[in-house]
């Protein structure tokens, strides 16, 4: 294992791959600092461009971006009181009051350093999980793999916020869209409307960009303007770093919480920061959380970066995407000729270990970059939305068209994009739709293989029964944890 890790380190340090990692870091910081964008939007923008790339290069790009989104989203949260992503809501509670007191730089220094440490701990958690997961997952056959896809689909309810029913319906809609084209078990085409384009199915990059990025474009155009006041930045970044070092146990404790919650598919960044914030509030003595306590910034920022390492465990090792971002990452693996599951721990183990190293390096370099670019990035975040839309639109159109080089991609992009916009208006969750789409084909394939090999006897398999119990426990536990986080969210008035 150590030899494989050293080999992966040499691969990651190759200059050609480092360039892509730094490109991903830059994009991740920009996506994080622009309010309204998120990891799903950033991933959907990059996904078309990883098609055909070498796995090490493609993963350097994608993981580099994922690792630093929750570092970049600190800027709007602390400077303007606007959450850059759902994972930075709790940071506002004390970060924005600190800005009003003239301590913006101090808050950002503590935030960036805590994010860096949290991200490194998340990478270590991913690495330590591999030896334990390897003997288990390599023994899985088609029935167990089918149950794992069911576990992924069951996350639709947890990703639905207040309405699990909406999440389940959204996931079913994703399954229907994923069923377009040729069937894996029988020689027939489904829902093609007698068009040649749809016989090959709908492209994953098109669906991902349409369902997440397209609605953002419309929202940016309709919600004109930007934050008018500019936060005055003073020196204090190093003071913030020292604050994080003084509260090293809080940093470590919050990072462990983030990594553990990341292991549970479906909870996501919108939950982990509130849980870490609440835990910090209960364990830190003489605190004044909510009024500009620097520890109220340290706790959630440590957790949301560590969560990324934890969330990669079910995604890479079990093929269970627990969020929209990891669902797109799962699709990115497919585009690069990889398959989540047993192969990631055997034939593709160097790729998995390269992801660990990339996650660690990206968090370190991303935090340092943010510290160096505090002033210019704070100005970029004030750019009006209508000026950003043309740039994003060009990327989306190019990305959609180059997927299969067909005009049908652009038509599907607009149709599904409008569907995504209607879902945002009606407050319907979109990540479950993408999860359903990604898992539609493997779920059907593993189901038919299980039926053909074992009949219905595979339902009595002890591991299948155990996975069914895990599905029930995770759904119940996730619901309880969401209620716990909402209690702190309601106190913040966000």
PDB file of C-alpha atoms in Angstrom, residues 15-308:
ATOM      1  CA  UNK A  15       4.350  18.704 -14.377  1.00  0.00           C
ATOM      2  CA  UNK A  16       1.723  18.033 -17.058  1.00  0.00           C
ATOM      3  CA  UNK A  17      -0.707  16.783 -14.396  1.00  0.00           C
ATOM      4  CA  UNK A  18       0.116  19.540 -11.931  1.00  0.00           C
ATOM      5  CA  UNK A  19      -0.950  22.084 -14.552  1.00  0.00           C
ATOM      6  CA  UNK A  20      -4.425  20.538 -14.713  1.00  0.00           C
ATOM      7  CA  UNK A  21      -4.642  20.388 -10.932  1.00  0.00           C
ATOM      8  CA  UNK A  22      -3.825  24.095 -10.654  1.00  0.00           C
ATOM      9  CA  UNK A  23      -6.366  24.819 -13.393  1.00  0.00           C
ATOM     10  CA  UNK A  24      -8.981  22.947 -11.375  1.00  0.00           C
ATOM     11  CA  UNK A  25      -7.967  24.843  -8.239  1.00  0.00           C
ATOM     12  CA  UNK A  26      -8.383  28.174 -10.028  1.00  0.00           C
ATOM     13  CA  UNK A  27     -11.808  27.249 -11.364  1.00  0.00           C
ATOM     14  CA  UNK A  28     -12.864  25.921  -7.958  1.00  0.00           C
ATOM     15  CA  UNK A  29     -11.931  29.161  -6.220  1.00  0.00           C
ATOM     16  CA  UNK A  30     -13.858  31.223  -8.791  1.00  0.00           C
ATOM     17  CA  UNK A  31     -16.921  28.961  -8.583  1.00  0.00           C
ATOM     18  CA  UNK A  32     -16.846  29.171  -4.803  1.00  0.00           C
ATOM     19  CA  UNK A  33     -16.541  32.941  -4.594  1.00  0.00           C
ATOM     20  CA  UNK A  34     -19.413  33.681  -6.987  1.00  0.00           C
ATOM     21  CA  UNK A  35     -22.657  33.514  -4.978  1.00  0.00           C
ATOM     22  CA  UNK A  36     -25.252  31.220  -6.520  1.00  0.00           C
ATOM     23  CA  UNK A  37     -22.776  28.885  -8.157  1.00  0.00           C
ATOM     24  CA  UNK A  38     -21.878  25.571  -6.549  1.00  0.00           C
ATOM     25  CA  UNK A  39     -19.832  22.427  -6.973  1.00  0.00           C
ATOM     26  CA  UNK A  40     -22.475  20.915  -9.219  1.00  0.00           C
ATOM     27  CA  UNK A  41     -22.314  23.880 -11.595  1.00  0.00           C
ATOM     28  CA  UNK A  42     -18.507  23.841 -11.648  1.00  0.00           C
ATOM     29  CA  UNK A  43     -18.385  20.092 -12.217  1.00  0.00           C
ATOM     30  CA  UNK A  44     -20.993  20.272 -14.977  1.00  0.00           C
ATOM     31  CA  UNK A  45     -18.897  22.937 -16.732  1.00  0.00           C
ATOM     32  CA  UNK A  46     -15.747  20.803 -16.585  1.00  0.00           C
ATOM     33  CA  UNK A  47     -17.278  17.403 -17.307  1.00  0.00           C
ATOM     34  CA  UNK A  48     -17.429  17.676 -21.117  1.00  0.00           C
ATOM     35  CA  UNK A  49     -13.745  18.570 -21.263  1.00  0.00           C
ATOM     36  CA  UNK A  50     -12.518  15.471 -19.404  1.00  0.00           C
ATOM     37  CA  UNK A  51     -13.883  13.188 -22.120  1.00  0.00           C
ATOM     38  CA  UNK A  52     -10.972  11.250 -23.582  1.00  0.00           C
ATOM     39  CA  UNK A  53      -8.438  12.645 -21.103  1.00  0.00           C
ATOM     40  CA  UNK A  54      -5.963  10.364 -19.367  1.00  0.00           C
ATOM     41  CA  UNK A  55      -7.553   9.340 -16.009  1.00  0.00           C
ATOM     42  CA  UNK A  56      -4.752  10.904 -13.962  1.00  0.00           C
ATOM     43  CA  UNK A  57      -5.094  14.194 -15.826  1.00  0.00           C
ATOM     44  CA  UNK A  58      -8.893  14.256 -15.744  1.00  0.00           C
ATOM     45  CA  UNK A  59      -9.055  13.454 -12.042  1.00  0.00           C
ATOM     46  CA  UNK A  60      -6.418  16.093 -11.282  1.00  0.00           C
ATOM     47  CA  UNK A  61      -8.702  18.650 -12.933  1.00  0.00           C
ATOM     48  CA  UNK A  62     -11.939  17.506 -11.266  1.00  0.00           C
ATOM     49  CA  UNK A  63     -10.572  16.803  -7.774  1.00  0.00           C
ATOM     50  CA  UNK A  64      -8.545  20.021  -7.855  1.00  0.00           C
ATOM     51  CA  UNK A  65     -11.799  21.927  -8.330  1.00  0.00           C
ATOM     52  CA  UNK A  66     -13.844  19.926  -5.797  1.00  0.00           C
ATOM     53  CA  UNK A  67     -11.205  20.344  -3.093  1.00  0.00           C
ATOM     54  CA  UNK A  68     -11.212  24.141  -3.019  1.00  0.00           C
ATOM     55  CA  UNK A  69     -14.832  25.115  -3.668  1.00  0.00           C
ATOM     56  CA  UNK A  70     -15.479  25.274   0.075  1.00  0.00           C
ATOM     57  CA  UNK A  71     -12.354  27.384   0.428  1.00  0.00           C
ATOM     58  CA  UNK A  72     -13.384  29.913  -2.217  1.00  0.00           C
ATOM     59  CA  UNK A  73     -16.965  30.186  -0.949  1.00  0.00           C
ATOM     60  CA  UNK A  74     -15.578  31.863   2.171  1.00  0.00           C
ATOM     61  CA  UNK A  75     -15.194  35.198   0.360  1.00  0.00           C
ATOM     62  CA  UNK A  76     -18.865  36.091  -0.199  1.00  0.00           C
ATOM     63  CA  UNK A  77     -19.874  34.520   3.128  1.00  0.00           C
ATOM     64  CA  UNK A  78     -17.496  36.616   5.220  1.00  0.00           C
ATOM     65  CA  UNK A  79     -17.278  39.785   3.124  1.00  0.00           C
ATOM     66  CA  UNK A  80     -20.925  40.217   2.144  1.00  0.00           C
ATOM     67  CA  UNK A  81     -22.965  37.832   4.305  1.00  0.00           C
ATOM     68  CA  UNK A  82     -24.000  35.842   1.223  1.00  0.00           C
ATOM     69  CA  UNK A  83     -23.344  32.081   1.212  1.00  0.00           C
ATOM     70  CA  UNK A  84     -21.098  31.235  -1.719  1.00  0.00           C
ATOM     71  CA  UNK A  85     -22.418  27.660  -1.580  1.00  0.00           C
ATOM     72  CA  UNK A  86     -24.791  25.746   0.676  1.00  0.00           C
ATOM     73  CA  UNK A  87     -21.776  24.566   2.685  1.00  0.00           C
ATOM     74  CA  UNK A  88     -20.846  28.074   3.832  1.00  0.00           C
ATOM     75  CA  UNK A  89     -24.098  29.147   5.481  1.00  0.00           C
ATOM     76  CA  UNK A  90     -22.896  28.645   9.056  1.00  0.00           C
ATOM     77  CA  UNK A  91     -19.730  30.656   8.315  1.00  0.00           C
ATOM     78  CA  UNK A  92     -21.883  33.761   7.916  1.00  0.00           C
ATOM     79  CA  UNK A  93     -23.016  33.582  11.545  1.00  0.00           C
ATOM     80  CA  UNK A  94     -19.699  34.888  12.871  1.00  0.00           C
ATOM     81  CA  UNK A  95     -17.744  35.714   9.723  1.00  0.00           C
ATOM     82  CA  UNK A  96     -19.963  38.588   8.597  1.00  0.00           C
ATOM     83  CA  UNK A  97     -20.141  40.195  12.090  1.00  0.00           C
ATOM     84  CA  UNK A  98     -16.346  40.072  12.174  1.00  0.00           C
ATOM     85  CA  UNK A  99     -16.287  41.921   8.835  1.00  0.00           C
ATOM     86  CA  UNK A 100     -18.540  44.626  10.267  1.00  0.00           C
ATOM     87  CA  UNK A 101     -16.038  45.018  13.084  1.00  0.00           C
ATOM     88  CA  UNK A 102     -13.162  45.384  10.602  1.00  0.00           C
ATOM     89  CA  UNK A 103     -11.887  41.853  11.091  1.00  0.00           C
ATOM     90  CA  UNK A 104     -12.574  40.456   7.619  1.00  0.00           C
ATOM     91  CA  UNK A 105      -8.953  39.546   6.934  1.00  0.00           C
ATOM     92  CA  UNK A 106      -8.612  37.871  10.314  1.00  0.00           C
ATOM     93  CA  UNK A 107     -11.756  35.822   9.677  1.00  0.00           C
ATOM     94  CA  UNK A 108     -10.555  34.801   6.218  1.00  0.00           C
ATOM     95  CA  UNK A 109      -7.100  33.876   7.500  1.00  0.00           C
ATOM     96  CA  UNK A 110      -8.617  31.582  10.125  1.00  0.00           C
ATOM     97  CA  UNK A 111     -11.061  30.200   7.581  1.00  0.00           C
ATOM     98  CA  UNK A 112      -8.468  29.402   4.899  1.00  0.00           C
ATOM     99  CA  UNK A 113      -6.079  27.744   7.344  1.00  0.00           C
ATOM    100  CA  UNK A 114      -8.881  25.698   8.921  1.00  0.00           C
ATOM    101  CA  UNK A 115     -10.119  24.686   5.471  1.00  0.00           C
ATOM    102  CA  UNK A 116      -6.625  23.545   4.537  1.00  0.00           C
ATOM    103  CA  UNK A 117      -6.217  21.397   7.657  1.00  0.00           C
ATOM    104  CA  UNK A 118      -9.721  20.005   7.277  1.00  0.00           C
ATOM    105  CA  UNK A 119      -9.082  19.078   3.647  1.00  0.00           C
ATOM    106  CA  UNK A 120      -5.834  17.303   4.518  1.00  0.00           C
ATOM    107  CA  UNK A 121      -7.604  15.328   7.257  1.00  0.00           C
ATOM    108  CA  UNK A 122     -10.320  14.401   4.756  1.00  0.00           C
ATOM    109  CA  UNK A 123      -7.658  13.084   2.354  1.00  0.00           C
ATOM    110  CA  UNK A 124      -6.059  11.057   5.149  1.00  0.00           C
ATOM    111  CA  UNK A 125      -9.487   9.631   6.046  1.00  0.00           C
ATOM    112  CA  UNK A 126      -9.941   8.503   2.439  1.00  0.00           C
ATOM    113  CA  UNK A 127      -6.507   6.854   2.432  1.00  0.00           C
ATOM    114  CA  UNK A 128      -7.065   5.035   5.740  1.00  0.00           C
ATOM    115  CA  UNK A 129     -10.408   3.695   4.537  1.00  0.00           C
ATOM    116  CA  UNK A 130      -8.953   1.909   1.509  1.00  0.00           C
ATOM    117  CA  UNK A 131      -7.319  -1.063   3.349  1.00  0.00           C
ATOM    118  CA  UNK A 132     -10.555  -1.775   5.251  1.00  0.00           C
ATOM    119  CA  UNK A 133     -12.864  -1.418   2.254  1.00  0.00           C
ATOM    120  CA  UNK A 134     -10.698  -3.386  -0.168  1.00  0.00           C
ATOM    121  CA  UNK A 135     -11.393  -6.967   1.068  1.00  0.00           C
ATOM    122  CA  UNK A 136     -15.109  -6.206   1.403  1.00  0.00           C
ATOM    123  CA  UNK A 137     -15.792  -4.590  -1.928  1.00  0.00           C
ATOM    124  CA  UNK A 138     -13.698  -6.997  -4.019  1.00  0.00           C
ATOM    125  CA  UNK A 139     -15.970  -9.827  -2.857  1.00  0.00           C
ATOM    126  CA  UNK A 140     -19.100  -8.151  -4.252  1.00  0.00           C
ATOM    127  CA  UNK A 141     -21.007  -9.809  -7.099  1.00  0.00           C
ATOM    128  CA  UNK A 142     -23.967  -8.548  -9.167  1.00  0.00           C
ATOM    129  CA  UNK A 143     -26.636  -8.851  -6.394  1.00  0.00           C
ATOM    130  CA  UNK A 144     -24.538  -6.825  -3.955  1.00  0.00           C
ATOM    131  CA  UNK A 145     -23.680  -4.280  -6.636  1.00  0.00           C
ATOM    132  CA  UNK A 146     -27.392  -3.951  -7.462  1.00  0.00           C
ATOM    133  CA  UNK A 147     -28.149  -3.270  -3.808  1.00  0.00           C
ATOM    134  CA  UNK A 148     -25.429  -0.631  -3.776  1.00  0.00           C
ATOM    135  CA  UNK A 149     -27.126   1.132  -6.691  1.00  0.00           C
ATOM    136  CA  UNK A 150     -30.377   0.935  -4.708  1.00  0.00           C
ATOM    137  CA  UNK A 151     -28.536   2.515  -1.794  1.00  0.00           C
ATOM    138  CA  UNK A 152     -27.468   5.337  -4.078  1.00  0.00           C
ATOM    139  CA  UNK A 153     -31.011   5.794  -5.375  1.00  0.00           C
ATOM    140  CA  UNK A 154     -32.399   5.806  -1.845  1.00  0.00           C
ATOM    141  CA  UNK A 155     -30.342   8.922  -1.196  1.00  0.00           C
ATOM    142  CA  UNK A 156     -32.871  10.839  -3.302  1.00  0.00           C
ATOM    143  CA  UNK A 157     -35.025  11.267  -0.214  1.00  0.00           C
ATOM    144  CA  UNK A 158     -32.157  12.658   1.871  1.00  0.00           C
ATOM    145  CA  UNK A 159     -31.162  15.098  -0.865  1.00  0.00           C
ATOM    146  CA  UNK A 160     -34.702  16.458  -1.045  1.00  0.00           C
ATOM    147  CA  UNK A 161     -34.545  18.768   1.958  1.00  0.00           C
ATOM    148  CA  UNK A 162     -37.966  19.100   3.570  1.00  0.00           C
ATOM    149  CA  UNK A 163     -39.834  16.888   1.099  1.00  0.00           C
ATOM    150  CA  UNK A 164     -38.544  13.310   0.626  1.00  0.00           C
ATOM    151  CA  UNK A 165     -41.475  12.551  -1.704  1.00  0.00           C
ATOM    152  CA  UNK A 166     -40.279  15.240  -4.118  1.00  0.00           C
ATOM    153  CA  UNK A 167     -36.785  13.757  -3.986  1.00  0.00           C
ATOM    154  CA  UNK A 168     -38.064  10.265  -4.787  1.00  0.00           C
ATOM    155  CA  UNK A 169     -40.135  11.539  -7.724  1.00  0.00           C
ATOM    156  CA  UNK A 170     -37.145  13.535  -8.963  1.00  0.00           C
ATOM    157  CA  UNK A 171     -34.982  10.402  -8.768  1.00  0.00           C
ATOM    158  CA  UNK A 172     -37.580   8.396 -10.714  1.00  0.00           C
ATOM    159  CA  UNK A 173     -37.626  11.116 -13.364  1.00  0.00           C
ATOM    160  CA  UNK A 174     -33.838  10.746 -13.610  1.00  0.00           C
ATOM    161  CA  UNK A 175     -34.266   6.975 -14.068  1.00  0.00           C
ATOM    162  CA  UNK A 176     -36.701   7.577 -16.935  1.00  0.00           C
ATOM    163  CA  UNK A 177     -34.314   9.991 -18.665  1.00  0.00           C
ATOM    164  CA  UNK A 178     -31.481   7.492 -18.155  1.00  0.00           C
ATOM    165  CA  UNK A 179     -33.613   4.761 -19.755  1.00  0.00           C
ATOM    166  CA  UNK A 180     -33.715   6.590 -23.104  1.00  0.00           C
ATOM    167  CA  UNK A 181     -31.886   4.654 -25.820  1.00  0.00           C
ATOM    168  CA  UNK A 182     -30.870   1.011 -26.058  1.00  0.00           C
ATOM    169  CA  UNK A 183     -31.846  -1.372 -23.249  1.00  0.00           C
ATOM    170  CA  UNK A 184     -29.013  -3.349 -21.614  1.00  0.00           C
ATOM    171  CA  UNK A 185     -30.946  -6.644 -21.309  1.00  0.00           C
ATOM    172  CA  UNK A 186     -33.152  -6.842 -24.412  1.00  0.00           C
ATOM    173  CA  UNK A 187     -32.503  -5.821 -28.042  1.00  0.00           C
ATOM    174  CA  UNK A 188     -34.781  -2.796 -28.196  1.00  0.00           C
ATOM    175  CA  UNK A 189     -34.755   0.990 -28.102  1.00  0.00           C
ATOM    176  CA  UNK A 190     -36.874   2.963 -25.648  1.00  0.00           C
ATOM    177  CA  UNK A 191     -38.348   6.469 -25.700  1.00  0.00           C
ATOM    178  CA  UNK A 192     -36.425   7.460 -28.822  1.00  0.00           C
ATOM    179  CA  UNK A 193     -39.378   9.235 -30.532  1.00  0.00           C
ATOM    180  CA  UNK A 194     -38.172   7.597 -33.766  1.00  0.00           C
ATOM    181  CA  UNK A 195     -35.090   9.804 -33.858  1.00  0.00           C
ATOM    182  CA  UNK A 196     -31.609   8.469 -34.560  1.00  0.00           C
ATOM    183  CA  UNK A 197     -30.023  10.852 -32.040  1.00  0.00           C
ATOM    184  CA  UNK A 198     -31.838   9.362 -29.033  1.00  0.00           C
ATOM    185  CA  UNK A 199     -30.940   5.742 -29.866  1.00  0.00           C
ATOM    186  CA  UNK A 200     -27.571   6.249 -28.147  1.00  0.00           C
ATOM    187  CA  UNK A 201     -29.194   7.752 -25.074  1.00  0.00           C
ATOM    188  CA  UNK A 202     -28.789  11.242 -23.638  1.00  0.00           C
ATOM    189  CA  UNK A 203     -25.278  12.430 -22.834  1.00  0.00           C
ATOM    190  CA  UNK A 204     -24.397  12.772 -19.157  1.00  0.00           C
ATOM    191  CA  UNK A 205     -22.517  16.106 -19.560  1.00  0.00           C
ATOM    192  CA  UNK A 206     -25.562  17.612 -21.299  1.00  0.00           C
ATOM    193  CA  UNK A 207     -27.909  16.524 -18.511  1.00  0.00           C
ATOM    194  CA  UNK A 208     -25.533  17.707 -15.779  1.00  0.00           C
ATOM    195  CA  UNK A 209     -25.004  21.138 -17.329  1.00  0.00           C
ATOM    196  CA  UNK A 210     -28.675  21.576 -18.195  1.00  0.00           C
ATOM    197  CA  UNK A 211     -30.119  20.619 -14.833  1.00  0.00           C
ATOM    198  CA  UNK A 212     -27.693  22.683 -12.725  1.00  0.00           C
ATOM    199  CA  UNK A 213     -26.025  25.400 -14.803  1.00  0.00           C
ATOM    200  CA  UNK A 214     -28.880  26.473 -17.103  1.00  0.00           C
ATOM    201  CA  UNK A 215     -31.190  27.619 -14.258  1.00  0.00           C
ATOM    202  CA  UNK A 216     -28.320  29.644 -12.786  1.00  0.00           C
ATOM    203  CA  UNK A 217     -28.004  31.610 -16.037  1.00  0.00           C
ATOM    204  CA  UNK A 218     -31.673  32.568 -15.935  1.00  0.00           C
ATOM    205  CA  UNK A 219     -31.455  33.478 -12.244  1.00  0.00           C
ATOM    206  CA  UNK A 220     -28.408  35.694 -12.852  1.00  0.00           C
ATOM    207  CA  UNK A 221     -30.244  37.546 -15.611  1.00  0.00           C
ATOM    208  CA  UNK A 222     -33.414  38.057 -13.601  1.00  0.00           C
ATOM    209  CA  UNK A 223     -31.711  38.979 -10.311  1.00  0.00           C
ATOM    210  CA  UNK A 224     -29.758  41.957 -11.603  1.00  0.00           C
ATOM    211  CA  UNK A 225     -27.147  43.804  -9.643  1.00  0.00           C
ATOM    212  CA  UNK A 226     -24.612  42.821  -7.009  1.00  0.00           C
ATOM    213  CA  UNK A 227     -23.682  43.700  -3.452  1.00  0.00           C
ATOM    214  CA  UNK A 228     -23.204  47.455  -3.540  1.00  0.00           C
ATOM    215  CA  UNK A 229     -20.971  48.003  -0.512  1.00  0.00           C
ATOM    216  CA  UNK A 230     -17.365  46.872  -0.534  1.00  0.00           C
ATOM    217  CA  UNK A 231     -15.961  45.447   2.688  1.00  0.00           C
ATOM    218  CA  UNK A 232     -12.886  47.299   3.864  1.00  0.00           C
ATOM    219  CA  UNK A 233     -10.019  44.856   4.160  1.00  0.00           C
ATOM    220  CA  UNK A 234      -7.403  45.350   6.809  1.00  0.00           C
ATOM    221  CA  UNK A 235      -4.302  43.360   7.649  1.00  0.00           C
ATOM    222  CA  UNK A 236      -4.955  40.384   9.879  1.00  0.00           C
ATOM    223  CA  UNK A 237      -4.628  37.190   7.836  1.00  0.00           C
ATOM    224  CA  UNK A 238      -1.715  35.941   9.947  1.00  0.00           C
ATOM    225  CA  UNK A 239      -3.657  36.758  13.101  1.00  0.00           C
ATOM    226  CA  UNK A 240      -6.458  34.528  11.828  1.00  0.00           C
ATOM    227  CA  UNK A 241      -3.978  31.718  11.188  1.00  0.00           C
ATOM    228  CA  UNK A 242      -2.746  32.046  14.765  1.00  0.00           C
ATOM    229  CA  UNK A 243      -6.350  31.892  15.995  1.00  0.00           C
ATOM    230  CA  UNK A 244      -6.784  28.588  14.188  1.00  0.00           C
ATOM    231  CA  UNK A 245      -3.556  27.232  15.688  1.00  0.00           C
ATOM    232  CA  UNK A 246      -4.670  28.253  19.187  1.00  0.00           C
ATOM    233  CA  UNK A 247      -7.903  26.301  18.630  1.00  0.00           C
ATOM    234  CA  UNK A 248      -6.210  23.276  17.082  1.00  0.00           C
ATOM    235  CA  UNK A 249      -8.420  20.810  18.952  1.00  0.00           C
ATOM    236  CA  UNK A 250     -11.546  22.517  17.592  1.00  0.00           C
ATOM    237  CA  UNK A 251     -10.077  22.337  14.077  1.00  0.00           C
ATOM    238  CA  UNK A 252      -9.305  18.622  14.421  1.00  0.00           C
ATOM    239  CA  UNK A 253     -12.626  17.790  16.091  1.00  0.00           C
ATOM    240  CA  UNK A 254     -14.647  19.606  13.425  1.00  0.00           C
ATOM    241  CA  UNK A 255     -12.633  18.005  10.624  1.00  0.00           C
ATOM    242  CA  UNK A 256     -13.315  14.530  12.017  1.00  0.00           C
ATOM    243  CA  UNK A 257     -17.030  15.366  12.207  1.00  0.00           C
ATOM    244  CA  UNK A 258     -16.923  16.509   8.572  1.00  0.00           C
ATOM    245  CA  UNK A 259     -15.155  13.369   7.371  1.00  0.00           C
ATOM    246  CA  UNK A 260     -17.544  11.077   9.248  1.00  0.00           C
ATOM    247  CA  UNK A 261     -20.619  12.853   7.905  1.00  0.00           C
ATOM    248  CA  UNK A 262     -19.091  12.712   4.425  1.00  0.00           C
ATOM    249  CA  UNK A 263     -19.115   8.915   4.684  1.00  0.00           C
ATOM    250  CA  UNK A 264     -22.933   9.029   4.848  1.00  0.00           C
ATOM    251  CA  UNK A 265     -24.282   9.528   1.313  1.00  0.00           C
ATOM    252  CA  UNK A 266     -26.943  12.166   0.953  1.00  0.00           C
ATOM    253  CA  UNK A 267     -26.189  14.580   3.792  1.00  0.00           C
ATOM    254  CA  UNK A 268     -23.940  16.976   1.887  1.00  0.00           C
ATOM    255  CA  UNK A 269     -22.338  20.310   2.695  1.00  0.00           C
ATOM    256  CA  UNK A 270     -25.580  22.062   3.663  1.00  0.00           C
ATOM    257  CA  UNK A 271     -25.788  19.829   6.756  1.00  0.00           C
ATOM    258  CA  UNK A 272     -22.181  19.298   7.820  1.00  0.00           C
ATOM    259  CA  UNK A 273     -21.385  22.943   8.494  1.00  0.00           C
ATOM    260  CA  UNK A 274     -24.389  23.402  10.780  1.00  0.00           C
ATOM    261  CA  UNK A 275     -23.653  20.206  12.697  1.00  0.00           C
ATOM    262  CA  UNK A 276     -20.013  21.252  13.198  1.00  0.00           C
ATOM    263  CA  UNK A 277     -21.122  24.752  14.180  1.00  0.00           C
ATOM    264  CA  UNK A 278     -23.580  23.350  16.712  1.00  0.00           C
ATOM    265  CA  UNK A 279     -21.008  20.916  18.101  1.00  0.00           C
ATOM    266  CA  UNK A 280     -18.500  23.756  18.452  1.00  0.00           C
ATOM    267  CA  UNK A 281     -21.039  25.920  20.206  1.00  0.00           C
ATOM    268  CA  UNK A 282     -21.680  23.160  22.734  1.00  0.00           C
ATOM    269  CA  UNK A 283     -18.041  22.259  23.386  1.00  0.00           C
ATOM    270  CA  UNK A 284     -16.206  25.612  23.352  1.00  0.00           C
ATOM    271  CA  UNK A 285     -16.139  27.454  26.647  1.00  0.00           C
ATOM    272  CA  UNK A 286     -16.927  31.159  27.033  1.00  0.00           C
ATOM    273  CA  UNK A 287     -18.103  31.463  23.457  1.00  0.00           C
ATOM    274  CA  UNK A 288     -20.249  34.172  21.906  1.00  0.00           C
ATOM    275  CA  UNK A 289     -21.163  32.370  18.684  1.00  0.00           C
ATOM    276  CA  UNK A 290     -23.319  34.483  16.402  1.00  0.00           C
ATOM    277  CA  UNK A 291     -21.729  37.775  17.462  1.00  0.00           C
ATOM    278  CA  UNK A 292     -18.327  37.602  15.786  1.00  0.00           C
ATOM    279  CA  UNK A 293     -16.555  34.733  17.563  1.00  0.00           C
ATOM    280  CA  UNK A 294     -13.616  33.566  15.421  1.00  0.00           C
ATOM    281  CA  UNK A 295     -14.261  30.012  16.621  1.00  0.00           C
ATOM    282  CA  UNK A 296     -17.647  30.175  14.907  1.00  0.00           C
ATOM    283  CA  UNK A 297     -15.738  30.495  11.623  1.00  0.00           C
ATOM    284  CA  UNK A 298     -13.143  27.823  12.379  1.00  0.00           C
ATOM    285  CA  UNK A 299     -15.596  25.015  13.191  1.00  0.00           C
ATOM    286  CA  UNK A 300     -17.726  24.950   9.993  1.00  0.00           C
ATOM    287  CA  UNK A 301     -14.797  25.716   7.680  1.00  0.00           C
ATOM    288  CA  UNK A 302     -12.769  22.787   9.045  1.00  0.00           C
ATOM    289  CA  UNK A 303     -15.719  20.445   8.600  1.00  0.00           C
ATOM    290  CA  UNK A 304     -16.921  21.323   5.099  1.00  0.00           C
ATOM    291  CA  UNK A 305     -13.513  20.721   3.489  1.00  0.00           C
ATOM    292  CA  UNK A 306     -12.965  17.467   5.394  1.00  0.00           C
ATOM    293  CA  UNK A 307     -16.370  16.321   4.192  1.00  0.00           C
ATOM    294  CA  UNK A 308     -15.106  16.104   0.612  1.00  0.00           C
TER     295      UNK A 308
END
